[in-house]
mmCIF file of C-alpha atoms in Angstrom:
data_model
loop_
_atom_site.group_PDB
_atom_site.id
_atom_site.type_symbol
_atom_site.label_atom_id
_atom_site.label_comp_id
_atom_site.label_asym_id
_atom_site.label_seq_id
_atom_site.Cartn_x
_atom_site.Cartn_y
_atom_site.Cartn_z
ATOM 1 C CA MET A 1 -70.944 -14.075 -37.031
ATOM 2 C CA GLU A 2 -70.166 -11.116 -34.804
ATOM 3 C CA LEU A 3 -67.037 -11.136 -32.687
ATOM 4 C CA VAL A 4 -69.000 -11.045 -29.441
ATOM 5 C CA GLN A 5 -71.010 -14.064 -30.551
ATOM 6 C CA ILE A 6 -67.894 -16.061 -31.393
ATOM 7 C CA GLN A 7 -66.362 -15.149 -28.049
ATOM 8 C CA ARG A 8 -69.557 -16.261 -26.349
ATOM 9 C CA SER A 9 -69.438 -19.548 -28.283
ATOM 10 C CA LEU A 10 -65.855 -20.128 -27.214
ATOM 11 C CA VAL A 11 -66.631 -19.588 -23.533
ATOM 12 C CA ASP A 12 -69.694 -21.872 -23.705
ATOM 13 C CA TYR A 13 -67.823 -24.513 -25.657
ATOM 14 C CA THR A 14 -64.889 -24.521 -23.256
ATOM 15 C CA LYS A 15 -67.216 -24.771 -20.260
ATOM 16 C CA SER A 16 -68.974 -27.730 -21.851
ATOM 17 C CA LEU A 17 -65.647 -29.513 -22.226
ATOM 18 C CA PHE A 18 -65.127 -29.188 -18.475
ATOM 19 C CA MET A 19 -68.690 -30.246 -17.718
ATOM 20 C CA GLU A 20 -68.387 -33.330 -19.902
ATOM 21 C CA GLY A 21 -65.104 -34.269 -18.292
ATOM 22 C CA PHE A 22 -62.960 -33.905 -21.387
ATOM 23 C CA LEU A 23 -60.815 -31.314 -19.647
ATOM 24 C CA ASP A 24 -59.898 -30.713 -16.035
ATOM 25 C CA ALA A 25 -58.288 -27.887 -14.080
ATOM 26 C CA GLN A 26 -54.821 -28.737 -15.342
ATOM 27 C CA PHE A 27 -55.823 -27.303 -18.720
ATOM 28 C CA LEU A 28 -56.297 -23.947 -17.020
ATOM 29 C CA GLN A 29 -52.678 -24.193 -15.851
ATOM 30 C CA LEU A 30 -51.607 -24.420 -19.490
ATOM 31 C CA GLN A 31 -53.718 -21.417 -20.444
ATOM 32 C CA GLN A 32 -52.135 -19.427 -17.621
ATOM 33 C CA LEU A 33 -48.706 -20.158 -19.063
ATOM 34 C CA GLN A 34 -49.641 -18.676 -22.422
ATOM 35 C CA ASP A 35 -48.719 -15.037 -22.823
ATOM 36 C CA ASP A 36 -47.694 -12.511 -25.445
ATOM 37 C CA SER A 37 -44.163 -13.885 -25.596
ATOM 38 C CA ASN A 38 -45.556 -17.339 -26.327
ATOM 39 C CA PRO A 39 -49.077 -16.854 -27.773
ATOM 40 C CA ASP A 40 -49.283 -20.343 -29.280
ATOM 41 C CA PHE A 41 -48.086 -22.253 -26.247
ATOM 42 C CA VAL A 42 -51.293 -24.214 -25.628
ATOM 43 C CA PHE A 43 -51.608 -25.107 -29.292
ATOM 44 C CA GLU A 44 -47.975 -26.245 -29.396
ATOM 45 C CA VAL A 45 -48.169 -28.403 -26.293
ATOM 46 C CA VAL A 46 -51.471 -29.987 -27.311
ATOM 47 C CA SER A 47 -50.122 -30.694 -30.805
ATOM 48 C CA LEU A 48 -47.008 -32.245 -29.303
ATOM 49 C CA PHE A 49 -49.173 -34.412 -27.083
ATOM 50 C CA PHE A 50 -51.180 -35.792 -30.018
ATOM 51 C CA GLU A 51 -48.055 -36.407 -32.051
ATOM 52 C CA ASP A 52 -46.448 -38.275 -29.195
ATOM 53 C CA SER A 53 -49.577 -40.145 -28.118
ATOM 54 C CA GLU A 54 -50.060 -41.466 -31.655
ATOM 55 C CA LYS A 55 -46.609 -43.065 -31.439
ATOM 56 C CA LEU A 56 -47.393 -44.528 -28.029
ATOM 57 C CA LEU A 57 -50.720 -45.924 -29.237
ATOM 58 C CA ASN A 58 -49.012 -47.548 -32.228
ATOM 59 C CA GLU A 59 -46.436 -49.109 -29.901
ATOM 60 C CA LEU A 60 -49.274 -50.433 -27.759
ATOM 61 C CA ILE A 61 -51.051 -51.972 -30.756
ATOM 62 C CA ILE A 62 -47.844 -53.752 -31.743
ATOM 63 C CA ALA A 63 -47.034 -54.843 -28.186
ATOM 64 C CA LEU A 64 -50.490 -56.358 -27.633
ATOM 65 C CA ASP A 65 -50.220 -58.224 -30.916
ATOM 66 C CA GLN A 66 -47.176 -60.234 -29.906
ATOM 67 C CA PRO A 67 -47.369 -63.969 -29.152
ATOM 68 C CA ASN A 68 -45.736 -63.300 -25.762
ATOM 69 C CA VAL A 69 -47.148 -60.042 -24.529
ATOM 70 C CA ASP A 70 -44.648 -57.921 -22.610
ATOM 71 C CA PHE A 71 -46.868 -56.412 -19.955
ATOM 72 C CA LYS A 72 -44.032 -54.441 -18.453
ATOM 73 C CA LYS A 73 -43.503 -52.642 -21.739
ATOM 74 C CA ILE A 74 -47.220 -52.021 -22.117
ATOM 75 C CA ASP A 75 -47.472 -50.709 -18.581
ATOM 76 C CA SER A 76 -44.568 -48.375 -19.250
ATOM 77 C CA HIS A 77 -46.228 -46.907 -22.355
ATOM 78 C CA VAL A 78 -49.598 -46.521 -20.667
ATOM 79 C CA HIS A 79 -47.933 -44.927 -17.677
ATOM 80 C CA GLN A 80 -46.284 -42.374 -19.933
ATOM 81 C CA LEU A 81 -49.566 -41.660 -21.698
ATOM 82 C CA LYS A 82 -51.250 -41.232 -18.334
ATOM 83 C CA GLY A 83 -48.589 -38.726 -17.308
ATOM 84 C CA SER A 84 -48.718 -36.653 -20.470
ATOM 85 C CA SER A 85 -52.512 -36.663 -20.797
ATOM 86 C CA SER A 86 -52.905 -35.578 -17.183
ATOM 87 C CA SER A 87 -50.344 -32.832 -17.766
ATOM 88 C CA ILE A 88 -52.454 -31.237 -20.492
ATOM 89 C CA GLY A 89 -55.691 -31.741 -18.587
ATOM 90 C CA ALA A 90 -57.123 -34.439 -20.881
ATOM 91 C CA GLN A 91 -59.067 -36.055 -18.066
ATOM 92 C CA ARG A 92 -60.949 -38.763 -19.954
ATOM 93 C CA VAL A 93 -57.784 -39.993 -21.636
ATOM 94 C CA LYS A 94 -56.053 -40.096 -18.255
ATOM 95 C CA ASN A 95 -58.913 -42.069 -16.700
ATOM 96 C CA ALA A 96 -58.900 -44.537 -19.585
ATOM 97 C CA CYS A 97 -55.174 -45.049 -18.956
ATOM 98 C CA ILE A 98 -55.789 -45.758 -15.287
ATOM 99 C CA ALA A 99 -58.281 -48.494 -16.202
ATOM 100 C CA PHE A 100 -55.808 -49.836 -18.755
ATOM 101 C CA ARG A 101 -53.046 -50.140 -16.155
ATOM 102 C CA ASN A 102 -55.310 -52.141 -13.870
ATOM 103 C CA TYR A 103 -55.794 -54.776 -16.566
ATOM 104 C CA CYS A 104 -52.081 -54.704 -17.225
ATOM 105 C CA ASP A 105 -51.345 -55.384 -13.575
ATOM 106 C CA VAL A 106 -53.370 -58.607 -13.700
ATOM 107 C CA GLN A 107 -52.081 -59.458 -17.196
ATOM 108 C CA ASN A 108 -55.543 -59.607 -18.716
ATOM 109 C CA ILE A 109 -55.045 -59.365 -22.489
ATOM 110 C CA GLU A 110 -58.727 -59.053 -23.368
ATOM 111 C CA GLY A 111 -59.139 -56.307 -20.827
ATOM 112 C CA CYS A 112 -56.070 -54.552 -22.194
ATOM 113 C CA LEU A 113 -57.360 -54.732 -25.752
ATOM 114 C CA THR A 114 -60.680 -53.223 -24.723
ATOM 115 C CA CYS A 115 -58.912 -50.479 -22.805
ATOM 116 C CA LEU A 116 -56.655 -49.738 -25.729
ATOM 117 C CA GLN A 117 -59.737 -49.140 -27.866
ATOM 118 C CA GLN A 118 -61.136 -46.873 -25.199
ATOM 119 C CA VAL A 119 -57.936 -44.863 -24.902
ATOM 120 C CA LYS A 120 -57.797 -44.499 -28.676
ATOM 121 C CA GLN A 121 -61.403 -43.369 -28.726
ATOM 122 C CA GLU A 122 -60.881 -40.809 -25.966
ATOM 123 C CA CYS A 123 -57.795 -39.420 -27.708
ATOM 124 C CA TYR A 124 -59.762 -39.130 -30.932
ATOM 125 C CA LEU A 125 -62.673 -37.383 -29.214
ATOM 126 C CA VAL A 126 -60.589 -34.864 -27.286
ATOM 127 C CA LYS A 127 -58.484 -34.158 -30.358
ATOM 128 C CA ASN A 128 -61.635 -33.109 -32.223
ATOM 129 C CA LYS A 129 -62.706 -31.000 -29.271
ATOM 130 C CA PHE A 130 -59.362 -29.201 -29.261
ATOM 131 C CA GLU A 131 -59.552 -28.628 -33.000
ATOM 132 C CA THR A 132 -62.896 -26.906 -32.575
ATOM 133 C CA LEU A 133 -61.531 -24.873 -29.674
ATOM 134 C CA PHE A 134 -58.503 -23.674 -31.642
ATOM 135 C CA ARG A 135 -60.661 -22.898 -34.673
ATOM 136 C CA LEU A 136 -62.888 -20.649 -32.563
ATOM 137 C CA GLU A 137 -59.814 -18.938 -31.098
ATOM 138 C CA GLN A 138 -58.425 -18.332 -34.564
ATOM 139 C CA GLN A 139 -61.731 -16.834 -35.709
ATOM 140 C CA ILE A 140 -61.677 -14.473 -32.752
ATOM 141 C CA MET A 141 -58.114 -13.352 -33.398
ATOM 142 C CA ALA A 142 -58.749 -12.991 -37.129
ATOM 143 C CA SER A 143 -61.611 -10.628 -36.250
ATOM 144 C CA GLY A 144 -59.194 -8.558 -34.197
ATOM 145 C CA GLY A 145 -60.589 -9.705 -30.866
ATOM 146 C CA SER A 146 -58.931 -11.259 -27.855
ATOM 147 C CA VAL A 147 -59.557 -14.745 -26.540
ATOM 148 C CA PRO A 148 -61.638 -14.592 -23.337
ATOM 149 C CA THR A 149 -60.185 -16.324 -20.270
ATOM 150 C CA ILE A 150 -62.228 -18.964 -18.526
ATOM 151 C CA GLU A 151 -62.782 -18.994 -14.781
ATOM 152 C CA LEU A 152 -63.753 -22.290 -13.182
ATOM 153 C CA GLY A 153 -66.315 -20.697 -10.941
ATOM 154 C CA PHE A 154 -69.380 -21.857 -12.853
ATOM 155 C CA MET B 1 -35.739 -22.367 -28.319
ATOM 156 C CA ASN B 2 -33.941 -25.658 -28.856
ATOM 157 C CA PRO B 3 -36.261 -28.576 -28.175
ATOM 158 C CA SER B 4 -34.540 -31.703 -26.933
ATOM 159 C CA ASN B 5 -34.379 -34.400 -29.591
ATOM 160 C CA GLY B 6 -34.322 -38.147 -29.146
ATOM 161 C CA ASN B 7 -30.540 -38.350 -29.007
ATOM 162 C CA GLY B 8 -30.340 -37.230 -25.425
ATOM 163 C CA SER B 9 -29.629 -33.615 -26.244
ATOM 164 C CA MET B 10 -30.296 -30.739 -23.938
ATOM 165 C CA SER B 11 -30.969 -27.069 -24.213
ATOM 166 C CA THR B 12 -29.613 -24.453 -21.863
ATOM 167 C CA ALA B 13 -31.032 -21.143 -20.808
ATOM 168 C CA SER B 14 -28.580 -18.282 -20.233
ATOM 169 C CA SER B 15 -25.049 -19.185 -19.293
ATOM 170 C CA SER B 16 -24.582 -16.825 -16.378
ATOM 171 C CA GLY B 17 -22.560 -17.991 -13.418
ATOM 172 C CA ALA B 18 -23.404 -18.444 -9.775
ATOM 173 C CA TRP B 19 -26.782 -17.426 -8.558
ATOM 174 C CA ASP B 20 -26.237 -14.876 -5.867
ATOM 175 C CA GLY B 21 -28.973 -12.270 -6.321
ATOM 176 C CA ARG B 22 -30.512 -12.500 -2.899
ATOM 177 C CA ASP B 23 -32.934 -9.619 -3.564
ATOM 178 C CA GLN B 24 -34.356 -11.307 -6.609
ATOM 179 C CA PHE B 25 -34.275 -14.742 -4.975
ATOM 180 C CA PRO B 26 -35.649 -17.199 -5.896
ATOM 181 C CA ALA B 27 -35.532 -15.744 -9.410
ATOM 182 C CA GLY B 28 -32.539 -17.137 -11.244
ATOM 183 C CA LEU B 29 -32.652 -20.478 -9.425
ATOM 184 C CA ARG B 30 -30.708 -22.834 -11.713
ATOM 185 C CA VAL B 31 -32.830 -25.877 -12.419
ATOM 186 C CA LEU B 32 -32.050 -29.004 -14.407
ATOM 187 C CA VAL B 33 -35.251 -30.790 -15.413
ATOM 188 C CA VAL B 34 -35.186 -34.338 -16.778
ATOM 189 C CA ASP B 35 -38.131 -36.129 -18.407
ATOM 190 C CA ASP B 36 -38.232 -38.431 -21.423
ATOM 191 C CA ASP B 37 -41.810 -37.393 -22.220
ATOM 192 C CA PRO B 38 -41.674 -34.421 -24.614
ATOM 193 C CA THR B 39 -45.090 -33.019 -23.621
ATOM 194 C CA CYS B 40 -44.251 -32.998 -19.921
ATOM 195 C CA LEU B 41 -40.782 -31.595 -20.557
ATOM 196 C CA MET B 42 -42.209 -28.722 -22.582
ATOM 197 C CA ILE B 43 -44.735 -27.897 -19.868
ATOM 198 C CA PHE B 44 -42.152 -28.091 -17.063
ATOM 199 C CA GLU B 45 -39.785 -25.820 -18.920
ATOM 200 C CA LYS B 46 -42.517 -23.220 -19.419
ATOM 201 C CA MET B 47 -43.672 -23.436 -15.817
ATOM 202 C CA LEU B 48 -40.145 -23.143 -14.438
ATOM 203 C CA LYS B 49 -39.415 -20.173 -16.677
ATOM 204 C CA ALA B 50 -42.657 -18.570 -15.503
ATOM 205 C CA CYS B 51 -41.197 -18.922 -11.979
ATOM 206 C CA LEU B 52 -38.246 -16.898 -13.322
ATOM 207 C CA TYR B 53 -35.859 -19.815 -12.868
ATOM 208 C CA GLN B 54 -32.972 -20.553 -15.211
ATOM 209 C CA VAL B 55 -33.953 -23.800 -16.867
ATOM 210 C CA THR B 56 -31.916 -26.500 -18.574
ATOM 211 C CA LYS B 57 -33.869 -29.430 -19.914
ATOM 212 C CA CYS B 58 -32.815 -32.984 -20.729
ATOM 213 C CA ASN B 59 -34.763 -35.870 -22.111
ATOM 214 C CA LYS B 60 -32.312 -38.530 -20.930
ATOM 215 C CA ALA B 61 -30.926 -39.322 -17.489
ATOM 216 C CA GLU B 62 -27.487 -40.231 -18.907
ATOM 217 C CA THR B 63 -27.217 -36.828 -20.547
ATOM 218 C CA ALA B 64 -28.390 -35.120 -17.366
ATOM 219 C CA LEU B 65 -25.667 -36.890 -15.398
ATOM 220 C CA SER B 66 -22.934 -35.845 -17.871
ATOM 221 C CA VAL B 67 -24.181 -32.276 -17.778
ATOM 222 C CA LEU B 68 -24.083 -32.251 -13.978
ATOM 223 C CA ARG B 69 -20.609 -33.767 -13.920
ATOM 224 C CA GLU B 70 -19.256 -31.322 -16.491
ATOM 225 C CA HIS B 71 -20.935 -28.307 -14.987
ATOM 226 C CA LYS B 72 -20.634 -28.832 -11.285
ATOM 227 C CA ASN B 73 -21.677 -25.838 -9.202
ATOM 228 C CA GLU B 74 -23.776 -24.484 -12.030
ATOM 229 C CA PHE B 75 -27.038 -25.954 -10.836
ATOM 230 C CA ASP B 76 -29.023 -25.462 -7.665
ATOM 231 C CA ILE B 77 -31.576 -28.223 -7.987
ATOM 232 C CA VAL B 78 -32.546 -31.188 -10.168
ATOM 233 C CA ILE B 79 -36.091 -32.230 -11.030
ATOM 234 C CA SER B 80 -36.394 -35.673 -12.536
ATOM 235 C CA ASP B 81 -39.106 -37.986 -13.758
ATOM 236 C CA VAL B 82 -38.982 -41.464 -12.270
ATOM 237 C CA HIS B 83 -39.859 -43.753 -15.179
ATOM 238 C CA MET B 84 -37.372 -43.261 -17.975
ATOM 239 C CA PRO B 85 -36.138 -45.919 -20.399
ATOM 240 C CA ASP B 86 -32.342 -45.709 -20.196
ATOM 241 C CA MET B 87 -31.666 -44.833 -16.584
ATOM 242 C CA ASP B 88 -34.568 -44.211 -14.249
ATOM 243 C CA GLY B 89 -34.981 -41.402 -11.762
ATOM 244 C CA PHE B 90 -33.930 -43.538 -8.810
ATOM 245 C CA GLU B 91 -30.607 -44.422 -10.364
ATOM 246 C CA LEU B 92 -30.005 -40.822 -11.340
ATOM 247 C CA LEU B 93 -30.868 -39.802 -7.804
ATOM 248 C CA LYS B 94 -28.370 -42.310 -6.375
ATOM 249 C CA HIS B 95 -25.596 -41.002 -8.622
ATOM 250 C CA ILE B 96 -26.338 -37.407 -7.757
ATOM 251 C CA THR B 97 -26.507 -37.956 -4.013
ATOM 252 C CA SER B 98 -23.228 -39.875 -4.002
ATOM 253 C CA GLU B 99 -21.292 -37.626 -6.389
ATOM 254 C CA MET B 100 -22.589 -34.168 -5.685
ATOM 255 C CA ASP B 101 -24.543 -32.300 -3.118
ATOM 256 C CA LEU B 102 -27.623 -31.268 -5.051
ATOM 257 C CA PRO B 103 -31.234 -31.498 -3.914
ATOM 258 C CA VAL B 104 -33.253 -33.770 -6.213
ATOM 259 C CA ILE B 105 -37.014 -33.666 -6.636
ATOM 260 C CA LEU B 106 -38.626 -36.719 -8.199
ATOM 261 C CA ILE B 107 -41.779 -36.434 -10.281
ATOM 262 C CA SER B 108 -44.059 -39.185 -11.478
ATOM 263 C CA ALA B 109 -47.575 -40.040 -12.518
ATOM 264 C CA ASP B 110 -47.054 -43.038 -10.223
ATOM 265 C CA ALA B 111 -48.535 -42.258 -6.837
ATOM 266 C CA ARG B 112 -48.156 -45.713 -5.315
ATOM 267 C CA LYS B 113 -46.862 -45.530 -1.770
ATOM 268 C CA GLN B 114 -44.050 -48.017 -2.233
ATOM 269 C CA VAL B 115 -42.635 -46.045 -5.147
ATOM 270 C CA VAL B 116 -42.804 -42.761 -3.272
ATOM 271 C CA MET B 117 -41.226 -44.487 -0.253
ATOM 272 C CA GLU B 118 -38.368 -45.727 -2.420
ATOM 273 C CA GLY B 119 -37.737 -42.241 -3.741
ATOM 274 C CA VAL B 120 -37.724 -40.646 -0.343
ATOM 275 C CA THR B 121 -35.557 -43.416 1.132
ATOM 276 C CA TYR B 122 -32.976 -42.953 -1.609
ATOM 277 C CA GLY B 123 -32.701 -39.300 -0.730
ATOM 278 C CA ALA B 124 -35.165 -37.354 -2.860
ATOM 279 C CA CYS B 125 -35.958 -34.118 -1.078
ATOM 280 C CA ASP B 126 -39.468 -34.221 -2.487
ATOM 281 C CA TYR B 127 -41.684 -36.435 -4.628
ATOM 282 C CA LEU B 128 -44.317 -34.716 -6.742
ATOM 283 C CA ILE B 129 -47.215 -36.431 -8.486
ATOM 284 C CA LYS B 130 -48.066 -35.472 -12.071
ATOM 285 C CA PRO B 131 -49.765 -33.338 -13.115
ATOM 286 C CA VAL B 132 -47.679 -30.717 -11.351
ATOM 287 C CA ARG B 133 -49.086 -27.267 -10.800
ATOM 288 C CA ILE B 134 -47.023 -24.137 -11.245
ATOM 289 C CA GLU B 135 -47.772 -23.163 -7.625
ATOM 290 C CA THR B 136 -45.842 -26.229 -6.457
ATOM 291 C CA LEU B 137 -42.825 -25.339 -8.556
ATOM 292 C CA LYS B 138 -42.815 -21.837 -7.125
ATOM 293 C CA ASN B 139 -41.908 -23.375 -3.763
ATOM 294 C CA ILE B 140 -39.015 -25.660 -4.708
ATOM 295 C CA TRP B 141 -36.405 -23.080 -3.729
ATOM 296 C CA GLN B 142 -36.958 -24.080 -0.091
ATOM 297 C CA HIS B 143 -35.162 -27.364 -0.740
ATOM 298 C CA VAL B 144 -32.079 -25.499 -1.887
ATOM 299 C CA VAL B 145 -32.081 -23.247 1.164
ATOM 300 C CA ARG B 146 -32.675 -26.169 3.520
ATOM 301 C CA LYS B 147 -29.787 -28.143 2.093
ATOM 302 C CA LYS B 148 -27.447 -25.157 2.252
ATOM 303 C CA ALA B 149 -28.475 -24.487 5.846
ATOM 304 C CA ARG B 150 -27.781 -28.115 6.811
ATOM 305 C CA ASN B 151 -24.385 -28.015 5.104
ATOM 306 C CA THR B 152 -23.201 -24.940 6.981
ATOM 307 C CA VAL B 153 -23.875 -26.497 10.403
#
């Protein structure tokens, strides 16, 4: 595929992620922070997020499986996941965390279990989206091109 | 770059002394940022550096407090997350306000009024809600100036 076509694909793909709510404006903040001195910044932060969120999700699975569920602990983990997901612009993950916390507040275990599944699902989905995004970027750079910047004016 | 590990370590930017370059102000503002979440800490550090501040990061409040005690007068402002496992942001804030005269900004994904109220009542000069934008961080120098101005009255 020609470089211009791949660049076009990247722009369209990124826009679709915003349209479908996977990403929000905070992601643009991350892209703005990336520069020549730190060309892999977005990739590094996103990778760190998924590494860390996997640990948090595992903690949540264990915590919800206890005979006496510690809702404070669960709330703390979900709160952290909400903070980190919102910081990278992973909007659907963040929203799933908000719903999760509401069930935590009323100590509804069934609700929490459902929300946990939803958070896991949203993390899985956005992770795949990011992988596609990074793959397109790599293709562009391998072809000697530069990654086009996205403006949220569409 | 030395990323903070789970043992409460910290990494320091350059070790220059007092910040006194008025012409370049607020470049060189000496910031200590504390957050136990590694993703957020990484983003804050990058944003603060993009503001041309001198950044030291900590992933534990206890470590942050020791650093501040050992290196008094080497920081202009502290930015701290509220919900941290060992010592939370409120406790850190209380220690800082009683032991030293540094402005403290609290940050949290928790936007509930009572939590923000608590932070402000305990003396936080600002309370920011995550996700924080770089534009917000570009303005934090005003808290340093305000505090200094109050102190010289």
